Short mmCIF file of C-alpha atoms and ligand atoms in Angstrom, two decimals:
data_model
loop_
_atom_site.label_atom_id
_atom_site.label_comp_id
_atom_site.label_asym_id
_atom_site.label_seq_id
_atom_site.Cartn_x
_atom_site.Cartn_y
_atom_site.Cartn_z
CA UNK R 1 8.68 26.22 -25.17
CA UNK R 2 5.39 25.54 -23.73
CA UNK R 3 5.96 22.59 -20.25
CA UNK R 4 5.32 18.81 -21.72
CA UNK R 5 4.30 16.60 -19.40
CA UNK R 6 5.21 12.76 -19.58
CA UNK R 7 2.05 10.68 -20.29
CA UNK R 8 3.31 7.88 -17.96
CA UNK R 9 3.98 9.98 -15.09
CA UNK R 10 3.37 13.17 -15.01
CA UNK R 11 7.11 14.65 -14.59
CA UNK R 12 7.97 17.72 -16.79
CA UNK R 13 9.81 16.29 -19.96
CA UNK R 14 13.32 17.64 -20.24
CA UNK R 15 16.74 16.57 -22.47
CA UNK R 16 19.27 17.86 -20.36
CA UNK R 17 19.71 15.30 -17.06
CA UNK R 18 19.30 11.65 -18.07
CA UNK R 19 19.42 11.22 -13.91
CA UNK R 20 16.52 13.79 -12.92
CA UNK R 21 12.93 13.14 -13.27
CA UNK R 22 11.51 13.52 -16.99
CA UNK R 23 14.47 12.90 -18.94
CA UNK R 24 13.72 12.01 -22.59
CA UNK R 25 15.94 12.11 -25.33
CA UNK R 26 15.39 14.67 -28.10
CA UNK R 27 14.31 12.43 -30.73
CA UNK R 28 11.53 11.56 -28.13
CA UNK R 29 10.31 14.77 -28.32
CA UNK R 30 8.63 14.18 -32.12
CA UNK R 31 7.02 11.95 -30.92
CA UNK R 32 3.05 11.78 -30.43
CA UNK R 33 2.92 9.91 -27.27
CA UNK R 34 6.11 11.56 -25.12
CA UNK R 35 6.78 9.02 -22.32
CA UNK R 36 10.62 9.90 -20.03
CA UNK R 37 13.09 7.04 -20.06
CA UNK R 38 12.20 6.57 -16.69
CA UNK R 39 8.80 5.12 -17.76
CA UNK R 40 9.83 3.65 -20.93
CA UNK R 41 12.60 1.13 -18.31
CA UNK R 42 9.24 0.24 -16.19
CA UNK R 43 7.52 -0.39 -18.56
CA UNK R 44 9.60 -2.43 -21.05
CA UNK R 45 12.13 -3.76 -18.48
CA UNK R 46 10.36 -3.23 -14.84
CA UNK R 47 13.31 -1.10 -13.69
CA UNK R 48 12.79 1.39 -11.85
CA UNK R 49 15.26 4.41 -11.78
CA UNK R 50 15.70 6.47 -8.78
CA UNK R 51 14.78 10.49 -9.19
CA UNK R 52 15.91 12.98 -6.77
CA UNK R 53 12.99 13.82 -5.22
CA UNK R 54 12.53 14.04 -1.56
CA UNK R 55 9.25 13.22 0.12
CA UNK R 56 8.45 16.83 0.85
CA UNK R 57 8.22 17.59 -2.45
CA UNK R 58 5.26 15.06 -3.00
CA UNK R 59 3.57 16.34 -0.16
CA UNK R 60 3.99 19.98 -1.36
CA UNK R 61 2.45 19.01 -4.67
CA UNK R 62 -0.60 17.87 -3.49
CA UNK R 63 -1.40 20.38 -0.76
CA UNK R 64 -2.50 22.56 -3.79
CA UNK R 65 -5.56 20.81 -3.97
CA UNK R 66 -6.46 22.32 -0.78
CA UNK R 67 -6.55 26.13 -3.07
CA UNK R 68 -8.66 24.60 -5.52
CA UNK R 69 -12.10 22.65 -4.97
CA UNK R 70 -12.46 19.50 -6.07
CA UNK R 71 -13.66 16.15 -5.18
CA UNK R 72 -10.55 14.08 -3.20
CA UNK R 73 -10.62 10.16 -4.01
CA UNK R 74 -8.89 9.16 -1.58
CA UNK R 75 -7.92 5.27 -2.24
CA UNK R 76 -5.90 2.88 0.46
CA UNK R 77 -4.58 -0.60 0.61
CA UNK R 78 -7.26 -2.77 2.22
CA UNK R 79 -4.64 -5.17 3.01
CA UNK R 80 -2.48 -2.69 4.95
CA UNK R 81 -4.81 -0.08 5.99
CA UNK R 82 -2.70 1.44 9.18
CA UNK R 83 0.20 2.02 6.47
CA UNK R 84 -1.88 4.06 3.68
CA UNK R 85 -3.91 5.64 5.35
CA UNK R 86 -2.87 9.19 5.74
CA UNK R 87 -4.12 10.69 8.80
CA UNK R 88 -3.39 14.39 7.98
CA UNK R 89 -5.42 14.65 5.01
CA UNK R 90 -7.48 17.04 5.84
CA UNK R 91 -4.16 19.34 5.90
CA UNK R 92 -3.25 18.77 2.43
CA UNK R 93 -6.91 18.69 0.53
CA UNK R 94 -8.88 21.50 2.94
CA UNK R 95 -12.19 21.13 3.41
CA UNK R 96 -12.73 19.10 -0.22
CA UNK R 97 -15.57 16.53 0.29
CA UNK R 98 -13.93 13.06 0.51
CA UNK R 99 -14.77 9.68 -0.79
CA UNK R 100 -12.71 6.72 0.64
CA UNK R 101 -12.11 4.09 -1.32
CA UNK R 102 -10.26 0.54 -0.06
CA UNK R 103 -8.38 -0.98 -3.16
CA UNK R 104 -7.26 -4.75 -3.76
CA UNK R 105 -10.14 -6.41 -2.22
CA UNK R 106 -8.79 -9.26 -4.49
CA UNK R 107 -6.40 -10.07 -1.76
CA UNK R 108 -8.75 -10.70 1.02
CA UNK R 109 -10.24 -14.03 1.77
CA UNK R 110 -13.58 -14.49 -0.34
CA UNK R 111 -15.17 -15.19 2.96
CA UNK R 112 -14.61 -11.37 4.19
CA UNK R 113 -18.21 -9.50 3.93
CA UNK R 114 -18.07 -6.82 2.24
CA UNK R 115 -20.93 -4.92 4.54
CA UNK R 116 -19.13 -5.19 7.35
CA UNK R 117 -15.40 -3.93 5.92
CA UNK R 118 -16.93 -1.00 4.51
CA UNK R 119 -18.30 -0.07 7.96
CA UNK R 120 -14.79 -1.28 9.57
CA UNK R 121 -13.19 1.43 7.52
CA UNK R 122 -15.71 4.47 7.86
CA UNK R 123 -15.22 3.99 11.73
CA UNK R 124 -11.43 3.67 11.35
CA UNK R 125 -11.48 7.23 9.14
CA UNK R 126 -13.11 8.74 11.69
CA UNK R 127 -11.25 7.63 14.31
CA UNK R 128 -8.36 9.02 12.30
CA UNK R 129 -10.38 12.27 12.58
CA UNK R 130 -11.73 12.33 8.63
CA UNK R 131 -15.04 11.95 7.79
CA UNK R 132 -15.85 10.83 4.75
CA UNK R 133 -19.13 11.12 1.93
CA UNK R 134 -18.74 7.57 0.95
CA UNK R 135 -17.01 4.45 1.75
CA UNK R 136 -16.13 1.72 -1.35
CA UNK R 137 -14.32 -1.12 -2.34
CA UNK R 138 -12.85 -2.11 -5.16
CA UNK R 139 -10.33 -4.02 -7.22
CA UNK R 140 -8.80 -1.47 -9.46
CA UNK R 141 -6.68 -4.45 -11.13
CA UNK R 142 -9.92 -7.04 -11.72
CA UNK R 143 -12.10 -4.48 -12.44
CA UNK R 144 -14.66 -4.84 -9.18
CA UNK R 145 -16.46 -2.05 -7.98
CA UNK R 146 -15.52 0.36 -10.44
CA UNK R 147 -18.68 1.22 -12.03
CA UNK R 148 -20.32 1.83 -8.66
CA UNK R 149 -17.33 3.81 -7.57
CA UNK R 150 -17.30 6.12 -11.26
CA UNK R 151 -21.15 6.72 -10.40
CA UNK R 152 -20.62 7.92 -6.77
CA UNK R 153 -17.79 10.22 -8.16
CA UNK R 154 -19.86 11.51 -10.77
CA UNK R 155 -22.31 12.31 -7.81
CA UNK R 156 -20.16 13.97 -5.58
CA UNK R 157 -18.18 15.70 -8.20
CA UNK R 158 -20.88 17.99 -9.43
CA UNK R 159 -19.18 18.65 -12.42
CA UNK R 160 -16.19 19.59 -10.64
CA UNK R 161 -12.31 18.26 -10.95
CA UNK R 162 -11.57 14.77 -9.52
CA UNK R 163 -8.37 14.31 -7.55
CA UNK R 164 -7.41 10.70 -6.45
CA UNK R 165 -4.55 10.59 -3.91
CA UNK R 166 -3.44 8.29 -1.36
CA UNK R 167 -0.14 6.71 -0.05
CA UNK R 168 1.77 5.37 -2.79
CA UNK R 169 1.77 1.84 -4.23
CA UNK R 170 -1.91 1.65 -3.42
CA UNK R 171 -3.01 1.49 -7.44
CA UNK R 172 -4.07 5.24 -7.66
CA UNK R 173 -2.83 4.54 -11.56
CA UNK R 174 -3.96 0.94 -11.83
CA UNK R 175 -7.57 2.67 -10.41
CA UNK R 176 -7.30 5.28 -13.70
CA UNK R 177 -6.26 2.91 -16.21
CA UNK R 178 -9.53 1.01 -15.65
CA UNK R 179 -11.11 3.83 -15.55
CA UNK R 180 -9.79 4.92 -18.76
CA UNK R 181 -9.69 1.58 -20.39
CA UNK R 182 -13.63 0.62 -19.71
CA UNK R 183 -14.70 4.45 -21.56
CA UNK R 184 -12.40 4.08 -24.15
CA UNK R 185 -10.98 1.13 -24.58
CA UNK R 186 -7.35 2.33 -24.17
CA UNK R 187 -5.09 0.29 -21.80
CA UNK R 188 -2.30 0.78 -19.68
CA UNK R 189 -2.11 4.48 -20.45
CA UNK R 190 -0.44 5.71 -16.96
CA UNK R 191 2.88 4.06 -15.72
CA UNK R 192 2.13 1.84 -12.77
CA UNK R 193 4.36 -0.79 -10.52
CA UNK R 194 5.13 -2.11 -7.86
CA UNK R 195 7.77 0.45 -6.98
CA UNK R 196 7.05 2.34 -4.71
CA UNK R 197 7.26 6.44 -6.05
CA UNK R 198 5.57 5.51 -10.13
CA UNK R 199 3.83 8.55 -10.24
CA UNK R 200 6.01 11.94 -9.86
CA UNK R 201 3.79 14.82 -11.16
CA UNK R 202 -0.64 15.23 -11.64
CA UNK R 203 -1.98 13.67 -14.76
CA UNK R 204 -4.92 15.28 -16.28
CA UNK R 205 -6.96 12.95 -17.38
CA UNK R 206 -10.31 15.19 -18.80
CA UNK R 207 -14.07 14.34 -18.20
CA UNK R 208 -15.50 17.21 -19.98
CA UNK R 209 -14.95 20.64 -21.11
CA UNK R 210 -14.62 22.04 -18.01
CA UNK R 211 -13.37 19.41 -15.37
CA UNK R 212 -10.73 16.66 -14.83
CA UNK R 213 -9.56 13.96 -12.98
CA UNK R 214 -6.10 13.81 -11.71
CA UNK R 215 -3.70 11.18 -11.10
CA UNK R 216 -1.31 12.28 -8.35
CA UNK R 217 1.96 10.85 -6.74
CA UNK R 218 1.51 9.02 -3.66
CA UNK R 219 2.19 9.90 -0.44
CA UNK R 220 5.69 8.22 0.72
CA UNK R 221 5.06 6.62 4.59
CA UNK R 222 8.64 5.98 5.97
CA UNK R 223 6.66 3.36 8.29
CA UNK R 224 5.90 0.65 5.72
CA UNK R 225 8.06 -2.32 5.13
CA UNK R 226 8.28 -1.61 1.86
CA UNK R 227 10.98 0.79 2.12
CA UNK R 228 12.73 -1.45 4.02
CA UNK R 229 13.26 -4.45 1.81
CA UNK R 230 14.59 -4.98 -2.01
CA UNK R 231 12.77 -5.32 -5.05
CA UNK R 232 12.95 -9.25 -4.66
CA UNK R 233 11.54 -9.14 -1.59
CA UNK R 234 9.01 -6.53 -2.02
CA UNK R 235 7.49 -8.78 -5.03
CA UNK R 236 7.69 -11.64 -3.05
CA UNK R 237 5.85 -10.19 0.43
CA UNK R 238 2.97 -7.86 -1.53
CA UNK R 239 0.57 -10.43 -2.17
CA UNK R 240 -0.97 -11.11 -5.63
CA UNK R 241 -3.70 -13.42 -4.84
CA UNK R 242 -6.75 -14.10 -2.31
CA UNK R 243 -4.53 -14.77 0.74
CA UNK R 244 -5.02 -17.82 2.39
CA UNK R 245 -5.27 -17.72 6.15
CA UNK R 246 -2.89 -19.95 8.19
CA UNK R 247 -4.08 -20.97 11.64
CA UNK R 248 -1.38 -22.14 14.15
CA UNK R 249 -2.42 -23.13 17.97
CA UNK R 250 0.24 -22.12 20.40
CA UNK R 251 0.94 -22.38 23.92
CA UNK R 252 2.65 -19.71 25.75
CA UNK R 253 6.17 -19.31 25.11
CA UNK R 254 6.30 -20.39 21.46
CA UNK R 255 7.21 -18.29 18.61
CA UNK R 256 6.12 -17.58 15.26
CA UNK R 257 8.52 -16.29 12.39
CA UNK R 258 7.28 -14.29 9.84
CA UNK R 259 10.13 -15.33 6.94
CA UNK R 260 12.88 -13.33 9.21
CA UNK R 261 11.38 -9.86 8.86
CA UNK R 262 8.93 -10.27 11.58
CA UNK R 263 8.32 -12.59 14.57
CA UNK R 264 5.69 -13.07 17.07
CA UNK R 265 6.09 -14.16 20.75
CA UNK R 266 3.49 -15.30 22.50
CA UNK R 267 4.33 -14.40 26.16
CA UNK R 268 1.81 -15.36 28.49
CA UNK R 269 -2.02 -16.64 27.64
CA UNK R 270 -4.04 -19.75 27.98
CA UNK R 271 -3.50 -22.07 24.42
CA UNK R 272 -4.76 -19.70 21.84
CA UNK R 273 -5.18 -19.68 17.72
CA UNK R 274 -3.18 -17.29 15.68
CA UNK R 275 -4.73 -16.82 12.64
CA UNK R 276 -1.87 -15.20 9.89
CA UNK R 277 -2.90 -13.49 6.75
CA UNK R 278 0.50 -12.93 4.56
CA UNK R 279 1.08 -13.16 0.96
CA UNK R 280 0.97 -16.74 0.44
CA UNK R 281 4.76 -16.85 -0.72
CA UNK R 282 5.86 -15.98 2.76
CA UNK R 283 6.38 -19.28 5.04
CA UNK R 284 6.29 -19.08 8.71
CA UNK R 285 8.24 -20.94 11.15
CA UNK R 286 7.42 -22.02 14.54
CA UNK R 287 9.75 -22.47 17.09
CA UNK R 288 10.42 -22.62 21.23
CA UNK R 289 10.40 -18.59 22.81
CA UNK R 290 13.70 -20.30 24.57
CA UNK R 291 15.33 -21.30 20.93
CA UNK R 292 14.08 -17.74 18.72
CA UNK R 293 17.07 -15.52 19.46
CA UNK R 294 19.54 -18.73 18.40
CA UNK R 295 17.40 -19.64 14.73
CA UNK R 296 17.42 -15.88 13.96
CA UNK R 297 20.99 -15.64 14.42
CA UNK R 298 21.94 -18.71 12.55
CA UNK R 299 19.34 -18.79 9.79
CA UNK R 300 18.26 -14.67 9.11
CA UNK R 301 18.83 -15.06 4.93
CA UNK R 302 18.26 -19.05 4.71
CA UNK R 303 15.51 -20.54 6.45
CA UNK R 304 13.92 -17.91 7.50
CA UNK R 305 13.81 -16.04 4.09
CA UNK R 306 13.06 -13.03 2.55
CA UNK R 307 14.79 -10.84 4.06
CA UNK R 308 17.62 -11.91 1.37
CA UNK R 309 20.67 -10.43 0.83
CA UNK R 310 20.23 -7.25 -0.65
CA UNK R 311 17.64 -6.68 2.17
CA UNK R 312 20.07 -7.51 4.80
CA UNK R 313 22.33 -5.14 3.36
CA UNK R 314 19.76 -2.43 4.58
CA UNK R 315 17.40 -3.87 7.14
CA UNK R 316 17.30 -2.05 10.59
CA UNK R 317 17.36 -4.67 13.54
CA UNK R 318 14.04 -6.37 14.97
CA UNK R 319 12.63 -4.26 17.70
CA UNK R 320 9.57 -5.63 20.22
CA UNK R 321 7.19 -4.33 21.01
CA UNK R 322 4.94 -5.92 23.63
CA UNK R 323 1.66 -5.95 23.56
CA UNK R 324 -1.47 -6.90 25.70
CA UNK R 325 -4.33 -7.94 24.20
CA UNK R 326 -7.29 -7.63 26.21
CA UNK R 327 -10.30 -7.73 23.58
CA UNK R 328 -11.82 -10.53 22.00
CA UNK R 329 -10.83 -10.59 18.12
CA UNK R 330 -8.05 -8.49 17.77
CA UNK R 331 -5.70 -8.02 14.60
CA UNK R 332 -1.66 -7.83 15.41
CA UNK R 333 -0.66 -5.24 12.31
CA UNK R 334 2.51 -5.58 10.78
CA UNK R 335 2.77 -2.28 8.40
CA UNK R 336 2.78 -3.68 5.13
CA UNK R 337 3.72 -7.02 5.50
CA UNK R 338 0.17 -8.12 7.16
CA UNK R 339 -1.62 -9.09 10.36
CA UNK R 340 -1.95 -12.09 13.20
CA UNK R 341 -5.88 -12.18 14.22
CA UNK R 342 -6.02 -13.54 17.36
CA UNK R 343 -9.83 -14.55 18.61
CA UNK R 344 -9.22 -14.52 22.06
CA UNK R 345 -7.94 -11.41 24.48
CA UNK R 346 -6.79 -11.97 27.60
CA UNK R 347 -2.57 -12.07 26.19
CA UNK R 348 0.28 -10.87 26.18
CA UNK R 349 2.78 -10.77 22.91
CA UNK R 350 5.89 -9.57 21.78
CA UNK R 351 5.48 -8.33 17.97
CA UNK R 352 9.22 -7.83 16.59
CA UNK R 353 9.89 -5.62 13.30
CA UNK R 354 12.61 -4.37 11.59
CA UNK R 355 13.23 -1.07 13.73
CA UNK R 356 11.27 1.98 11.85
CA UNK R 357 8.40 -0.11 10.94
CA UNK R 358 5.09 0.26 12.86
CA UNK R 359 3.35 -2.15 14.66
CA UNK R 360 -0.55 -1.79 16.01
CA UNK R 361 -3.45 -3.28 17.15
CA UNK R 362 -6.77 -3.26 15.53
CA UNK R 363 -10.54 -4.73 16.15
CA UNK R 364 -10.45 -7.77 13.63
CA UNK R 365 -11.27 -6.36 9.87
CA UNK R 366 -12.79 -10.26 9.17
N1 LIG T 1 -3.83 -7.33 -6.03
C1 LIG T 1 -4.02 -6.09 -6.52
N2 LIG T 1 -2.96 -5.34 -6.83
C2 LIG T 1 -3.19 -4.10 -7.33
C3 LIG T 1 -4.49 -3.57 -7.49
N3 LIG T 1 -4.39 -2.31 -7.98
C4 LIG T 1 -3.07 -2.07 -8.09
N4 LIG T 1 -2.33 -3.14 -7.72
C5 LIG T 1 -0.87 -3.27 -7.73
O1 LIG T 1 -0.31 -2.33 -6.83
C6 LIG T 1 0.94 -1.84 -7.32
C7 LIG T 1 0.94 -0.33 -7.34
O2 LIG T 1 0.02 0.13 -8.31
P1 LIG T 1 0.06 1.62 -8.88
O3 LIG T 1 -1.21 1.82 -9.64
O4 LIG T 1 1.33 1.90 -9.57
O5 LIG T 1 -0.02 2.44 -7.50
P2 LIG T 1 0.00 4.01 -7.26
O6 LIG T 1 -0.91 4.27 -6.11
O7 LIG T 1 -0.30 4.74 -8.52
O8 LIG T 1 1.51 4.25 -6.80
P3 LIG T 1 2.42 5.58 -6.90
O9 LIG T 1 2.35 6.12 -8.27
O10 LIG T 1 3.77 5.05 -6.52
O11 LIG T 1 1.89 6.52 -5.86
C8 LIG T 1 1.13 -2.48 -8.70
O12 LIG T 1 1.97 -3.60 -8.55
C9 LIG T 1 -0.28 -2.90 -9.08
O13 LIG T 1 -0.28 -4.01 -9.96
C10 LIG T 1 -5.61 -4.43 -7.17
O14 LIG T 1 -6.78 -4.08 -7.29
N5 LIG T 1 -5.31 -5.67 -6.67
MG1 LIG T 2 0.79 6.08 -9.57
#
């Protein structure tokens, strides 16, 4: 029997292991449209089922691209750059011309100019050592950007296959399914969510006789927070709207909370703004340097909330790491949960985060 492919997904349908990737009963199978069980529970339910994959095997799949030649797509979360962007792409895609493209711009304050992010991430790819044909922006989900985007790939592609990759969760399927759904109408055709892991195998989505785009599965990044929290909590600290920037003043020794999964000492520094940009639904608490140890202790779960429960359960301890800022209009990164932009340098700060999860500093992206 010839492989079948789920639609949703990409994994190789089978009837055998309801708990391995592809699963499908056989009454599925007469189907027209063969979508796994896996996909059928996301879609229908928004479970998500865990395969046994390991995150080798994701990265094995895609460094075929670098046998074949192609144009690489490669998309990243503009609200949490450092975590998507992956630095050793050149390793998996060989010397494929690449087209970066930042995703979600929905979530950035309207006030961010455009000009100037697109320039902020060409310099950061290149810093990262990849140098790129074309930098873009987009919001796969509202539909903004795309049609520029489709006409730079059709550019670049010169009638050649089209592979979009990128860390995953950063709407490599949302990206397609506009794609798809502005040529032909069709919506939702690929599985997405906000799982981490949707995608499993390459979907082969064709442009013409000859040449395809592919949907691939993301890259996993052990450093972002959202392996570290539940589903709850992952929901509830991935924004979903234009975040709104809050703006605390602080004098040295205070301390900023970041729900409890992060927290932010200022140390030392002359009176100074801290300008936060988190999903909205996250609060933060201020509170005495002195008192921070004490209020995490007692109110971890409550107060200062998510992490909740089930995120407890699993959450490494906060680690610091301290920091000294000594340019003007720097950005304190928290991977994946967001950043602190603080206008003037000249201080010191202790950044604490669930052990595992990375912390950097940045020149200001607004
Ligand atoms: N705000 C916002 N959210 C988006 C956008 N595009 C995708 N998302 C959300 O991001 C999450 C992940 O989207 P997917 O398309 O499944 O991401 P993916 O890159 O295919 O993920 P994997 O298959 O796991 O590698 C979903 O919750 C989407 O709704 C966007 O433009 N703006
Ligand atoms: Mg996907």
């Amino acid at each position: 029997m010839a492989e079948i492919q789920c639609q949703g997904c990409g994994a190789v349908i089978q009837t055998t292991n309801p708990e391995d990737a592809g699963y499908a009963p056989a009454s599925a199978l007469e189907r027209e449209d063969i979508i796994c069980k896996r996909c059928f529970r996301l879609k229908h339910y928004n479970e998500v089922q865990d395969v046994p994959f390991q995150d080798d095997d994701f990265l094995e799949m895609l460094n075929q691209i670098s046998d074949t030649k192609g144009l690489v797509v490669q998309l990243v979360d503009i609200f949490d750059f450092n975590g998507s962007f992956i630095s050793g792409l050149k390793r998996l895609t060989g010397n494929n011309p690449v087209i970066l493209v930042g995703n979600k711009m929905d979530v950035l304050p309207k006030s961010v100019n455009h000009g100037k992010v697109k320039h902020w991430l060409k310099r950061s790819a290149k810093e990262n050592g990849l140098e790129v044909e074309g930098v873009y922006l987009i919001s796969a989900e509202k539909n903004q950007g795309i049609q520029q985007l489709s006409q730079a790939i059709d550019q670049y592609r010169e009638d050649g296959d089209v592979y979009v990759v990128g860390t995953t969760n950063v709407g490599k399927s949302t990206f397609i399914n506009t794609l798809i759904s502005n040529t032909s109408g069709v919506k939702d055709a690929i599985t997405t969510s906000y799982f981490p892991g949707t995608t499993l195998g390459f979907i082969n989505i064709p442009l013409d006789e000859k040449s395809s785009l592919y949907d691939t599965p993301g890259v996993i990044q052990r450093h972002q927070m959202a392996h570290y929290v539940s589903d709850k909590d992952l929901k509830l600290i991935t924004p979903r709207k234009e975040v709104k920037p809050k703006v605390y003043q602080l004098n040295e020794e205070q301390t900023l909370f970041v729900g409890g999964l992060a927290r932010l000492d200022f140390e030392a520094g002359e009176r100074s703004s801290f300008v936060c940009h988190f999903s909205n639904e996250l609060t933060i608490h201020r509170t005495k340097l002195e008192k921070a140890d004490e209020l995490y202790k007692n109110h971890v779960g409550e107060l200062l909330s998510p992490p909740d429960q089930d995120t407890i359960e699993k959450l490494p301890p906060l680690k610091g790491h301290t920091l000294k800022i000594k340019e003007d209009k720097t950005d304190i990164v928290f991977s994946g949960l967001g950043w602190v932009t603080v206008p003037e340098g000249g201080i010191t700060v202790t950044a604490h985060v669930p052990e595992g999860v990375k912390v950097s500093l940045r020149e200001s992206l607004i």
